[in-house]
Coordinates of C-alpha atoms in Angstrom, one line a residue:
Chain A
M1 CA 100.4 -107.7 18.8
I2 CA 100.8 -106.2 21.8
R3 CA 98.2 -104.1 23.3
T4 CA 99.3 -100.0 24.2
P5 CA 99.1 -99.6 27.7
A6 CA 100.8 -103.0 27.8
R7 CA 103.6 -101.8 25.2
Y8 CA 104.0 -98.5 27.5
R9 CA 104.3 -100.6 30.9
L10 CA 107.3 -102.7 29.2
L11 CA 108.7 -99.8 27.8
A12 CA 109.3 -98.6 31.0
M13 CA 110.2 -101.9 32.7
F14 CA 112.8 -102.7 30.0
V15 CA 114.1 -99.2 29.5
L16 CA 114.0 -97.7 32.8
P17 CA 117.6 -99.0 34.1
A18 CA 119.8 -97.8 31.6
L19 CA 117.6 -94.6 31.8
V20 CA 118.2 -94.2 35.7
V21 CA 122.0 -94.9 34.8
Y22 CA 122.3 -93.0 31.9
V23 CA 120.3 -90.0 33.2
A24 CA 121.7 -89.8 37.0
F25 CA 125.6 -90.3 36.5
A26 CA 125.4 -88.6 32.9
V27 CA 122.7 -86.4 32.1
Y28 CA 121.5 -84.6 35.5
P29 CA 125.8 -84.2 36.0
L30 CA 126.3 -81.9 32.5
L31 CA 122.5 -80.2 33.2
S32 CA 123.6 -79.4 36.8
S33 CA 127.2 -78.1 36.3
V34 CA 125.2 -75.6 33.3
F35 CA 123.1 -74.7 36.7
L36 CA 126.0 -74.8 38.8
S37 CA 128.1 -72.6 36.8
F38 CA 125.1 -69.2 37.6
F39 CA 125.7 -69.9 41.7
E40 CA 128.4 -68.5 44.0
S41 CA 128.9 -71.1 46.7
S42 CA 130.7 -70.7 49.8
G43 CA 130.5 -73.5 52.1
Q44 CA 127.0 -74.3 53.1
T45 CA 125.6 -71.7 51.2
S46 CA 124.8 -70.4 47.8
A47 CA 124.0 -67.6 46.1
F48 CA 122.7 -66.9 42.3
V49 CA 124.7 -64.5 41.0
G50 CA 123.5 -65.0 37.3
V51 CA 125.9 -64.9 34.6
A52 CA 128.5 -63.1 37.0
N53 CA 130.6 -66.5 36.9
Y54 CA 131.0 -66.2 32.7
V55 CA 131.9 -62.3 33.3
D56 CA 134.9 -63.5 35.6
L57 CA 136.1 -65.6 33.3
F58 CA 135.8 -63.5 30.3
T59 CA 137.1 -60.5 32.2
N60 CA 139.6 -61.1 35.3
P61 CA 142.6 -60.5 33.8
T62 CA 144.1 -63.8 34.9
T63 CA 141.4 -66.3 34.4
S64 CA 140.5 -64.5 30.8
A65 CA 144.2 -65.1 29.8
R66 CA 144.4 -68.4 30.9
F67 CA 141.2 -69.2 29.5
W68 CA 141.7 -68.2 25.3
N69 CA 145.2 -69.3 25.9
A70 CA 143.6 -72.5 26.5
L71 CA 141.1 -72.4 23.6
G72 CA 143.2 -70.8 21.1
N73 CA 145.4 -73.8 21.7
N74 CA 142.9 -76.1 21.5
V75 CA 141.6 -74.9 17.9
E76 CA 145.3 -75.7 17.2
F77 CA 145.1 -78.6 18.7
F78 CA 142.0 -79.9 17.0
L79 CA 143.2 -78.6 13.2
I80 CA 146.6 -80.8 13.9
H81 CA 144.5 -83.9 14.1
L82 CA 142.1 -83.1 11.6
L83 CA 144.9 -81.6 9.0
V84 CA 147.2 -84.9 9.5
E85 CA 144.5 -87.2 10.8
L86 CA 142.1 -86.7 7.7
P87 CA 144.5 -87.2 4.8
V88 CA 146.8 -89.8 6.2
G89 CA 143.8 -91.8 7.0
L90 CA 142.2 -91.6 3.8
L91 CA 145.9 -93.3 2.5
M92 CA 145.6 -96.0 4.5
A93 CA 142.2 -96.5 4.0
A94 CA 142.5 -96.2 0.4
L95 CA 145.0 -98.5 0.5
L96 CA 143.8 -101.5 2.1
T97 CA 140.8 -101.4 -0.1
S98 CA 142.8 -101.2 -3.0
G99 CA 142.6 -104.5 -4.1
R100 CA 146.0 -105.4 -4.0
L101 CA 146.4 -107.0 -1.0
R102 CA 145.1 -110.3 -0.2
R103 CA 145.0 -112.0 3.4
S104 CA 147.3 -109.4 4.5
V105 CA 144.5 -106.8 4.7
G106 CA 143.6 -107.8 8.5
L107 CA 147.1 -107.8 10.0
Y108 CA 148.1 -104.4 8.2
R109 CA 144.7 -103.0 9.2
T110 CA 145.7 -104.4 13.2
L111 CA 148.8 -102.9 13.5
L112 CA 147.9 -99.7 12.5
F113 CA 145.0 -99.4 14.8
V114 CA 146.9 -100.9 18.0
P115 CA 148.3 -97.1 19.1
A116 CA 144.6 -96.1 19.4
T117 CA 144.6 -99.4 22.2
L118 CA 147.3 -97.9 24.4
S119 CA 147.0 -95.3 27.4
V120 CA 147.6 -92.3 26.9
V121 CA 149.9 -92.4 29.7
I122 CA 151.8 -95.2 28.0
V123 CA 151.6 -93.5 24.3
G124 CA 153.3 -90.0 26.5
F125 CA 156.2 -91.6 28.0
I126 CA 156.9 -93.3 24.7
W127 CA 156.8 -90.2 22.9
R128 CA 159.0 -88.6 25.4
L129 CA 161.5 -91.5 25.6
I130 CA 162.0 -91.2 21.6
I131 CA 162.5 -87.5 21.0
N132 CA 164.7 -86.9 24.4
P133 CA 167.5 -85.2 23.2
L134 CA 169.8 -87.4 25.4
W135 CA 168.3 -90.8 24.6
G136 CA 166.1 -90.2 21.5
V137 CA 166.5 -89.7 17.5
V138 CA 165.6 -85.7 17.8
D139 CA 168.9 -83.9 19.7
F140 CA 166.7 -80.7 19.7
P141 CA 163.8 -80.1 23.0
L142 CA 160.9 -80.4 21.2
L143 CA 158.6 -80.8 24.4
G144 CA 160.6 -77.8 25.8
L145 CA 160.4 -75.1 23.5
E146 CA 156.7 -73.0 23.8
S147 CA 156.2 -72.6 20.1
T148 CA 157.1 -76.3 18.9
A149 CA 155.4 -78.3 22.5
L150 CA 151.7 -78.0 21.2
P151 CA 152.4 -79.7 18.1
T152 CA 154.7 -82.3 18.9
I153 CA 151.9 -83.2 21.6
S154 CA 149.5 -83.0 18.8
L155 CA 151.1 -85.4 16.8
M156 CA 151.7 -87.8 19.4
S157 CA 147.9 -88.2 19.4
V158 CA 147.4 -88.1 15.8
W159 CA 149.9 -90.9 15.8
Q160 CA 148.1 -93.1 18.6
Y161 CA 144.7 -92.6 17.1
I162 CA 145.0 -92.2 13.2
G163 CA 143.5 -95.4 13.3
I164 CA 140.1 -94.4 13.9
P165 CA 139.7 -92.4 11.3
M166 CA 141.2 -94.7 8.9
I167 CA 138.7 -97.1 10.3
F168 CA 136.1 -95.2 9.2
L169 CA 137.1 -94.4 6.0
Y170 CA 138.0 -98.4 5.1
T171 CA 134.3 -99.7 6.2
A172 CA 132.5 -97.2 4.1
L173 CA 135.1 -97.9 1.0
L174 CA 134.3 -101.5 1.6
A175 CA 130.4 -100.6 1.7
I176 CA 130.6 -99.7 -1.9
P177 CA 129.1 -102.2 -4.3
D178 CA 131.4 -103.7 -6.8
D179 CA 129.4 -103.4 -9.5
V180 CA 129.8 -99.2 -9.6
I181 CA 133.5 -99.9 -9.7
E182 CA 133.2 -102.7 -13.0
A183 CA 131.0 -100.4 -14.7
S184 CA 133.4 -97.5 -13.8
R185 CA 136.2 -99.5 -15.3
I186 CA 134.2 -100.7 -18.4
D187 CA 133.8 -97.3 -18.8
G188 CA 137.7 -97.2 -18.9
A189 CA 137.9 -95.4 -15.9
G190 CA 141.5 -96.3 -14.4
A191 CA 142.1 -97.2 -10.2
W192 CA 143.0 -93.7 -10.0
T193 CA 140.3 -92.2 -11.4
A194 CA 137.5 -94.8 -10.2
F195 CA 138.9 -93.5 -6.7
W196 CA 138.5 -89.7 -6.7
R197 CA 135.3 -89.8 -9.5
I198 CA 133.3 -92.5 -7.7
K199 CA 135.0 -93.5 -4.2
F200 CA 135.6 -90.7 -3.0
P201 CA 132.3 -89.0 -3.5
L202 CA 130.3 -91.7 -1.7
I203 CA 132.3 -92.2 1.2
A204 CA 132.2 -87.5 1.9
P205 CA 129.9 -88.7 4.6
Q206 CA 132.7 -89.9 6.7
F207 CA 134.2 -87.1 6.3
G208 CA 132.5 -85.0 8.4
L209 CA 131.2 -87.8 11.1
I210 CA 135.0 -87.6 11.1
V211 CA 135.7 -84.0 11.3
I212 CA 132.9 -83.8 14.2
L213 CA 134.5 -86.5 16.4
T214 CA 137.3 -85.2 16.4
Y215 CA 136.2 -81.5 17.3
I216 CA 134.3 -83.6 20.4
W217 CA 137.1 -85.4 21.1
T218 CA 139.7 -83.0 21.4
F219 CA 137.9 -80.0 23.0
N220 CA 136.9 -82.6 25.0
G221 CA 140.6 -83.8 25.6
F222 CA 142.8 -83.7 28.5
D223 CA 145.0 -87.0 29.1
I224 CA 147.5 -86.7 26.7
V225 CA 148.7 -83.3 27.8
Y226 CA 148.2 -84.0 31.3
A227 CA 150.0 -87.0 31.3
L228 CA 153.5 -85.2 29.5
N229 CA 152.6 -81.8 31.4
G230 CA 150.6 -82.3 34.0
S231 CA 148.2 -79.9 34.8
A232 CA 149.2 -77.0 34.4
P233 CA 150.9 -77.8 31.6
G234 CA 154.1 -76.0 30.4
P235 CA 156.6 -74.4 29.3
N236 CA 155.0 -71.1 30.6
Y237 CA 151.0 -72.5 29.5
S238 CA 151.6 -73.1 26.0
T239 CA 150.3 -76.7 25.6
D240 CA 147.3 -75.5 27.7
I241 CA 144.0 -77.2 26.6
L242 CA 140.5 -76.4 27.6
G243 CA 140.8 -79.6 29.7
T244 CA 143.7 -78.9 31.5
F245 CA 141.6 -75.5 32.1
F246 CA 138.7 -76.8 33.1
Y247 CA 140.8 -79.5 35.4
R248 CA 142.8 -76.6 37.4
S249 CA 140.2 -74.0 37.4
F250 CA 138.0 -76.7 40.2
F251 CA 141.5 -79.2 41.5
G252 CA 143.5 -75.9 41.8
S253 CA 147.3 -76.2 41.2
S254 CA 150.3 -73.8 41.8
G255 CA 149.4 -70.3 41.6
Q256 CA 145.4 -71.0 41.5
V257 CA 143.1 -71.7 43.8
A258 CA 140.4 -74.2 43.8
D259 CA 137.1 -73.3 42.7
L260 CA 134.4 -75.1 41.8
D261 CA 132.1 -72.5 40.6
L262 CA 135.0 -71.7 38.3
G263 CA 135.3 -74.8 37.7
A264 CA 131.5 -76.0 36.7
T265 CA 131.5 -71.9 34.5
V266 CA 134.4 -73.8 32.1
A267 CA 132.8 -76.6 31.7
S268 CA 129.7 -75.4 30.7
V269 CA 131.6 -72.8 28.2
I270 CA 133.4 -76.0 26.7
F271 CA 130.0 -77.8 27.0
L272 CA 127.9 -75.3 24.9
L273 CA 131.2 -75.1 22.1
I274 CA 130.7 -78.4 21.3
L275 CA 126.6 -78.3 21.1
V276 CA 126.4 -75.4 19.3
T277 CA 129.1 -76.7 17.0
T278 CA 128.0 -80.4 17.2
A279 CA 124.1 -79.3 16.7
A280 CA 125.3 -76.9 14.0
Y281 CA 126.9 -79.1 12.0
F282 CA 124.3 -81.9 12.0
W283 CA 121.8 -79.4 10.9
V284 CA 123.5 -77.7 8.3
V285 CA 126.2 -80.0 6.7
Q286 CA 124.7 -83.6 7.5
R287 CA 121.8 -83.6 5.8
R288 CA 123.1 -82.5 2.8
L289 CA 125.9 -84.7 2.7
K290 CA 123.5 -87.4 3.5
S291 CA 122.2 -87.0 -0.3
Y292 CA 125.0 -88.6 -1.7
E293 CA 123.5 -91.8 0.2
L294 CA 123.3 -95.0 -2.3
Chain B
M1 CA 154.4 -110.4 -2.3
A2 CA 154.8 -110.2 -6.2
T3 CA 154.2 -113.4 -6.2
D4 CA 150.8 -112.8 -4.8
T5 CA 150.0 -110.6 -7.1
L6 CA 151.6 -112.4 -10.3
S7 CA 149.0 -115.3 -9.3
R8 CA 145.7 -112.9 -9.2
P9 CA 143.9 -113.1 -12.2
A10 CA 143.9 -109.4 -12.7
T11 CA 143.7 -109.3 -16.4
A12 CA 140.9 -112.0 -16.4
S13 CA 138.0 -109.5 -17.6
A14 CA 139.9 -107.5 -19.9
P15 CA 140.4 -109.2 -23.5
A16 CA 143.3 -110.9 -23.6
S17 CA 145.5 -110.2 -26.6
A18 CA 148.8 -110.9 -25.0
P19 CA 151.0 -107.5 -26.2
R20 CA 148.5 -105.8 -23.7
T21 CA 148.2 -108.1 -21.1
R22 CA 151.9 -107.9 -21.0
P23 CA 153.1 -104.4 -19.6
R24 CA 149.7 -104.3 -17.2
R25 CA 150.9 -107.4 -15.6
L26 CA 153.7 -105.5 -15.0
A27 CA 152.4 -102.4 -13.7
D28 CA 149.9 -104.5 -11.5
V29 CA 153.1 -106.1 -9.9
F30 CA 154.7 -102.3 -9.3
A31 CA 151.6 -101.3 -8.1
G32 CA 150.9 -104.1 -5.6
G33 CA 154.5 -103.6 -4.1
G34 CA 153.9 -100.3 -4.0
V35 CA 151.1 -100.6 -2.1
H36 CA 152.7 -103.1 0.1
L37 CA 155.9 -100.5 1.0
V38 CA 153.5 -97.4 2.3
L39 CA 151.0 -99.7 4.5
I40 CA 154.9 -102.0 6.2
V41 CA 156.6 -98.5 6.5
M42 CA 153.5 -97.1 8.1
S43 CA 152.8 -100.3 10.1
I44 CA 156.5 -99.8 11.1
F45 CA 155.8 -96.9 12.4
S46 CA 152.8 -97.4 14.2
V47 CA 154.3 -100.8 16.0
V48 CA 158.4 -100.3 16.2
P49 CA 157.8 -97.1 19.5
I50 CA 155.8 -99.2 21.8
L51 CA 158.2 -102.4 20.2
I52 CA 161.3 -100.1 22.0
V53 CA 159.8 -100.1 24.9
L54 CA 158.8 -103.7 25.3
M55 CA 162.5 -104.1 24.5
N56 CA 164.3 -101.8 26.3
S57 CA 161.4 -103.5 29.6
F58 CA 164.1 -106.2 29.4
K59 CA 167.5 -104.6 29.9
T60 CA 169.9 -103.3 32.6
T61 CA 169.7 -99.4 32.9
Q62 CA 173.1 -99.3 31.4
G63 CA 171.9 -101.2 28.7
I64 CA 169.3 -98.7 28.1
F65 CA 170.9 -95.9 27.8
G66 CA 173.8 -97.1 25.9
S67 CA 172.4 -98.8 23.6
P68 CA 168.8 -97.9 23.7
F69 CA 167.8 -99.2 20.3
A70 CA 169.1 -102.7 20.3
L71 CA 168.1 -105.6 21.1
P72 CA 168.8 -107.0 24.6
D73 CA 171.7 -109.5 24.6
A74 CA 173.4 -111.5 27.1
E75 CA 175.2 -108.3 28.8
T76 CA 172.0 -106.0 29.2
F77 CA 169.3 -108.8 29.8
N78 CA 167.9 -108.3 32.6
L79 CA 164.5 -109.4 34.6
Q80 CA 164.6 -106.6 37.5
G81 CA 162.6 -104.3 36.5
Y82 CA 159.7 -106.3 36.7
I83 CA 160.9 -107.6 39.9
N84 CA 160.6 -104.2 41.1
V85 CA 157.6 -103.4 39.9
F86 CA 155.9 -106.7 41.1
T87 CA 157.6 -106.0 44.8
R88 CA 157.8 -102.3 45.3
G89 CA 154.9 -100.9 43.6
N90 CA 150.8 -102.1 43.6
F91 CA 150.7 -103.2 41.0
L92 CA 148.7 -106.6 41.0
L93 CA 146.2 -103.9 43.1
N94 CA 146.0 -101.6 40.1
Y95 CA 145.3 -104.7 37.9
Q96 CA 142.5 -106.7 40.1
N97 CA 141.1 -102.5 40.6
S98 CA 141.2 -102.1 36.7
L99 CA 140.0 -105.7 36.1
I100 CA 137.1 -105.4 38.2
V101 CA 136.0 -101.7 37.1
T102 CA 136.5 -103.0 33.5
L103 CA 134.7 -106.2 33.8
T104 CA 132.0 -105.0 36.2
T105 CA 130.8 -102.3 33.8
I106 CA 130.9 -104.6 30.8
I107 CA 128.0 -106.9 32.1
L108 CA 126.5 -103.5 32.9
T109 CA 126.2 -102.3 30.1
I110 CA 125.3 -104.9 27.7
V111 CA 122.4 -106.1 30.2
L112 CA 121.5 -102.3 30.8
G113 CA 121.7 -102.0 26.7
T114 CA 120.5 -105.2 25.5
L115 CA 117.0 -104.3 27.5
A116 CA 116.6 -100.7 26.6
A117 CA 117.3 -101.6 23.2
W118 CA 115.0 -104.7 22.8
A119 CA 112.5 -102.6 24.4
L120 CA 113.1 -99.3 22.2
V121 CA 112.7 -101.6 19.1
E122 CA 109.8 -103.7 20.2
Y123 CA 107.6 -101.2 22.4
T124 CA 106.4 -98.7 19.7
V125 CA 104.4 -95.5 21.0
P126 CA 104.5 -92.4 20.7
I127 CA 107.1 -91.4 23.6
T128 CA 109.6 -94.6 21.8
P129 CA 111.4 -92.5 19.2
V130 CA 112.0 -89.6 22.0
L131 CA 113.5 -91.9 24.1
A132 CA 115.6 -93.0 22.0
G133 CA 116.9 -90.4 20.4
F134 CA 117.4 -89.3 24.3
F135 CA 119.7 -92.1 24.7
V136 CA 121.6 -91.7 20.7
V137 CA 122.6 -88.0 21.9
G138 CA 124.6 -89.2 24.8
I139 CA 127.0 -90.2 22.2
M140 CA 127.9 -87.2 21.9
L141 CA 128.2 -85.7 25.0
P142 CA 131.4 -85.2 27.0
I143 CA 130.7 -86.8 30.4
R144 CA 133.9 -85.7 32.1
L145 CA 132.0 -81.7 31.9
G146 CA 129.9 -83.3 34.5
T147 CA 132.8 -83.6 36.8
V148 CA 131.4 -81.1 39.6
P149 CA 128.8 -82.1 40.3
L150 CA 129.6 -85.7 39.9
I151 CA 132.1 -85.1 42.6
K152 CA 129.1 -83.7 44.6
I153 CA 126.6 -86.7 43.8
M154 CA 129.5 -89.0 44.9
T155 CA 130.6 -87.5 48.1
S156 CA 126.7 -87.4 49.5
T157 CA 126.3 -91.1 48.5
G158 CA 129.3 -91.7 50.3
L159 CA 130.6 -93.5 46.7
M160 CA 133.2 -90.9 46.7
D161 CA 137.2 -92.9 46.5
T162 CA 135.4 -96.3 45.7
L163 CA 135.3 -98.6 42.3
T164 CA 131.6 -98.6 42.4
A165 CA 132.0 -94.6 41.6
L166 CA 134.0 -95.0 38.6
I167 CA 131.7 -98.1 37.4
F168 CA 128.6 -96.3 37.4
V169 CA 130.2 -93.1 35.7
Y170 CA 131.4 -95.6 32.8
T171 CA 128.2 -97.6 32.8
A172 CA 126.8 -94.3 32.1
M173 CA 129.4 -93.3 29.6
Q174 CA 128.8 -96.5 27.3
L175 CA 125.1 -96.9 27.4
P176 CA 124.7 -94.9 24.5
L177 CA 126.8 -96.6 22.2
A178 CA 126.2 -99.6 23.3
I179 CA 121.9 -98.6 22.8
A180 CA 122.6 -97.5 19.5
L181 CA 124.8 -100.3 19.1
M182 CA 122.1 -103.3 20.2
T183 CA 119.1 -100.8 18.2
T184 CA 120.7 -101.5 14.8
Y185 CA 121.2 -105.7 16.1
F186 CA 117.9 -105.9 17.2
R187 CA 116.1 -104.4 13.8
A188 CA 118.1 -107.3 12.0
V189 CA 115.8 -110.1 14.2
P190 CA 112.8 -111.4 11.9
T191 CA 109.6 -110.3 13.7
E192 CA 107.9 -113.6 12.2
L193 CA 110.6 -115.1 14.8
K194 CA 109.5 -113.5 17.4
E195 CA 105.6 -113.7 16.5
A196 CA 106.0 -116.9 16.2
A197 CA 107.3 -116.9 19.8
R198 CA 104.4 -115.2 21.6
I199 CA 102.2 -116.8 19.9
D200 CA 103.2 -120.2 21.2
G201 CA 103.0 -118.3 24.4
A202 CA 106.2 -117.1 25.3
G203 CA 106.7 -114.4 27.8
E204 CA 108.5 -111.1 26.8
W205 CA 111.3 -111.9 28.4
R206 CA 111.6 -115.2 27.1
T207 CA 110.8 -113.6 24.1
L208 CA 113.8 -111.7 24.5
S209 CA 115.6 -114.4 25.1
I210 CA 115.0 -116.2 22.4
T211 CA 116.8 -113.7 20.3
L212 CA 119.2 -113.4 22.0
P213 CA 121.4 -116.3 20.4
I214 CA 121.0 -113.7 16.7
V215 CA 122.4 -110.2 18.4
R216 CA 125.3 -111.7 20.3
V217 CA 127.6 -110.2 17.3
G218 CA 126.4 -107.0 18.7
I219 CA 126.9 -107.7 22.2
A220 CA 130.4 -108.8 21.1
A221 CA 130.5 -105.5 19.2
V222 CA 129.7 -103.8 22.8
A223 CA 131.7 -105.3 24.9
S224 CA 135.2 -104.6 22.7
I225 CA 134.0 -101.2 22.2
T226 CA 133.5 -100.8 26.0
M227 CA 136.7 -102.3 26.9
L228 CA 139.1 -99.7 25.5
P229 CA 137.8 -96.5 26.8
V230 CA 136.9 -97.7 30.0
W231 CA 140.9 -99.4 31.0
N232 CA 142.3 -96.5 30.0
D233 CA 140.5 -94.0 31.1
L234 CA 142.6 -91.2 33.1
W235 CA 140.5 -88.7 34.3
F236 CA 137.9 -90.1 36.0
P237 CA 140.5 -92.4 38.5
L238 CA 142.4 -89.4 38.7
I239 CA 139.0 -87.7 40.4
L240 CA 136.8 -90.1 41.8
A241 CA 139.2 -93.1 43.0
P242 CA 142.1 -91.7 43.5
S243 CA 143.4 -93.7 46.3
K244 CA 146.3 -96.0 46.8
E245 CA 143.7 -99.1 47.4
N246 CA 141.1 -98.0 44.7
Q247 CA 143.7 -97.2 41.8
T248 CA 143.3 -98.8 38.2
V249 CA 146.2 -99.4 36.0
T250 CA 146.3 -96.1 34.1
L251 CA 146.1 -94.3 36.8
G252 CA 149.2 -96.1 38.7
V253 CA 151.2 -96.0 35.6
Q254 CA 150.8 -92.6 35.7
Q255 CA 152.2 -92.2 38.8
F256 CA 154.5 -94.4 38.8
V257 CA 156.2 -92.5 35.2
G258 CA 156.7 -89.2 38.1
Q259 CA 157.9 -91.4 41.3
F260 CA 160.3 -93.7 39.5
Q261 CA 161.9 -91.7 37.1
N262 CA 165.3 -92.8 38.3
D263 CA 164.7 -97.2 37.4
Y264 CA 164.0 -96.8 34.2
P265 CA 164.0 -100.2 34.1
A266 CA 160.9 -100.8 36.3
L267 CA 159.3 -97.2 34.8
L268 CA 159.4 -99.8 31.3
A269 CA 158.4 -102.8 32.6
S270 CA 155.1 -101.7 34.2
L271 CA 154.1 -99.3 31.1
T272 CA 154.9 -102.8 29.4
L273 CA 152.6 -104.9 32.2
G274 CA 149.8 -101.7 31.7
A275 CA 149.6 -102.2 27.5
V276 CA 149.9 -105.5 27.2
P277 CA 146.5 -107.2 27.7
L278 CA 144.9 -104.4 26.4
V279 CA 146.8 -104.6 22.7
I280 CA 146.4 -108.6 22.9
L281 CA 142.5 -108.5 23.4
F282 CA 142.4 -105.9 20.3
A283 CA 144.2 -108.2 18.5
V284 CA 141.9 -110.7 19.2
F285 CA 138.2 -109.0 18.8
S286 CA 139.4 -106.3 16.4
R287 CA 136.2 -106.9 14.0
Q288 CA 134.1 -107.2 17.0
Y289 CA 135.6 -103.6 17.6
I290 CA 135.3 -102.1 14.0
A291 CA 131.6 -103.2 13.5
G292 CA 130.8 -101.9 16.9
L293 CA 132.9 -98.2 16.2
T294 CA 131.7 -98.0 12.8
K295 CA 128.0 -99.4 13.1
G296 CA 127.6 -97.4 16.8
Y297 CA 128.9 -94.2 15.5
G298 CA 127.9 -94.2 11.7
K299 CA 124.2 -95.1 12.6

């Protein structure tokens, strides 16, 4: 209908405003961050130093110890999310779609999701209050011990965001046509068998999506830790994750000077971690999972 | 609950022979009750912590510490916390800032996202899928990691420590999801409708405006998924708009937590005021939110 030259003109006209904002405030800053990480700036001048900033990050005794510590903590932060959110979210979604509820589905769905609508500042405070040894339900400083602080913060975050995997799995379960389940029932399958043998394999691609999104969100995490423990998260950096390490590296803190180049380098390393994992996931895992779709 | 399950024709599909039907119905009642029981426990676990804060925000300090899990009574009921928040903090200003930032971001995201998604569906040339892919990648991009250059951009354009800086960054952050979402809605618009409009002599803007009522569900979904991350974000207000007159509610509450550690009623009141509007908005728009979340990420 529309001639090709006109198409180019119209495409440009309609896409350009979005493209300009997206490139200027998302794509360019990210790429520029990677670019900056190869420079050493002092005052107004900056010089190309190759991978020196990376070498410094990985080998300088003070920064590298902090970096590996933050990375390790972040892996733990991610794994706790994954191990709790997937099974509990699946249970919630399975119960919501079990066919044993009627009008109450919407109410439960909303109630279970409500924590995800709060800001982390509020979530952190609520839980700090509840687990406060003087005030709350445990007489044990969960946030004060190196061994329990990170799992405690992770579980607070899980409490908040459990609604998201629940919703992904819930909508996937709803999308399964009734006649598939009906057919299995006629063949003599009970609810349990129907769930594990039919529904579960059909929603498998959603697990992949949840895993990768959880990975991206936790490796990009910052807010809950900062809200609870500030930018040098104790006790003794035991709750320091890559996000707080990144903040500290370019803003500085007591015992650490602000360093934009180091900040850009840390950001690039986190970016690379996310990019490589996400790309690998889409190439290797998601393509195989797609084949199960109806 | 139990009557609900009973009245359901649970065994209607099975050929009814009395001895087989009765035990199965009983099992259904138990199973139905069990499902409710587990969900009720889970719902309590997700809502009660919030209610504890809400409830204690209406108490005196003594009431909060004396019996933290009791409802306010005649002796402990007190609104002093709310009075303190409004007289000592910048709460109204914080609200105003959050409203300006969130609403402007939502409008910009809807307008720019809708135009771009329309074009990506309508005007197919070899570069169109490349552009679409370029935007989709952004759903996964953690824009926070571009903070160092963003500070430089904002400083050199004089936008540092302004609400405008936040609006631009948030719009850029939400556009990929908005475009992905609107694309799926525009794809569902019948081609005949658009062609008919063009044959009748409608320009491209007019044709787009004719399809807008059809994609309004998508627009509502974009608005509701944009609202939460923008209102609740802590990172960018902390870095790009930290001064008192530009603070958003989230940052204001965060600083309040530090400042008024000894005024618990005011602290709890500020937390409640920070949470209430979004919880209500979510409750109203949860359907659109869920549609937006799953269609945006799933596709």
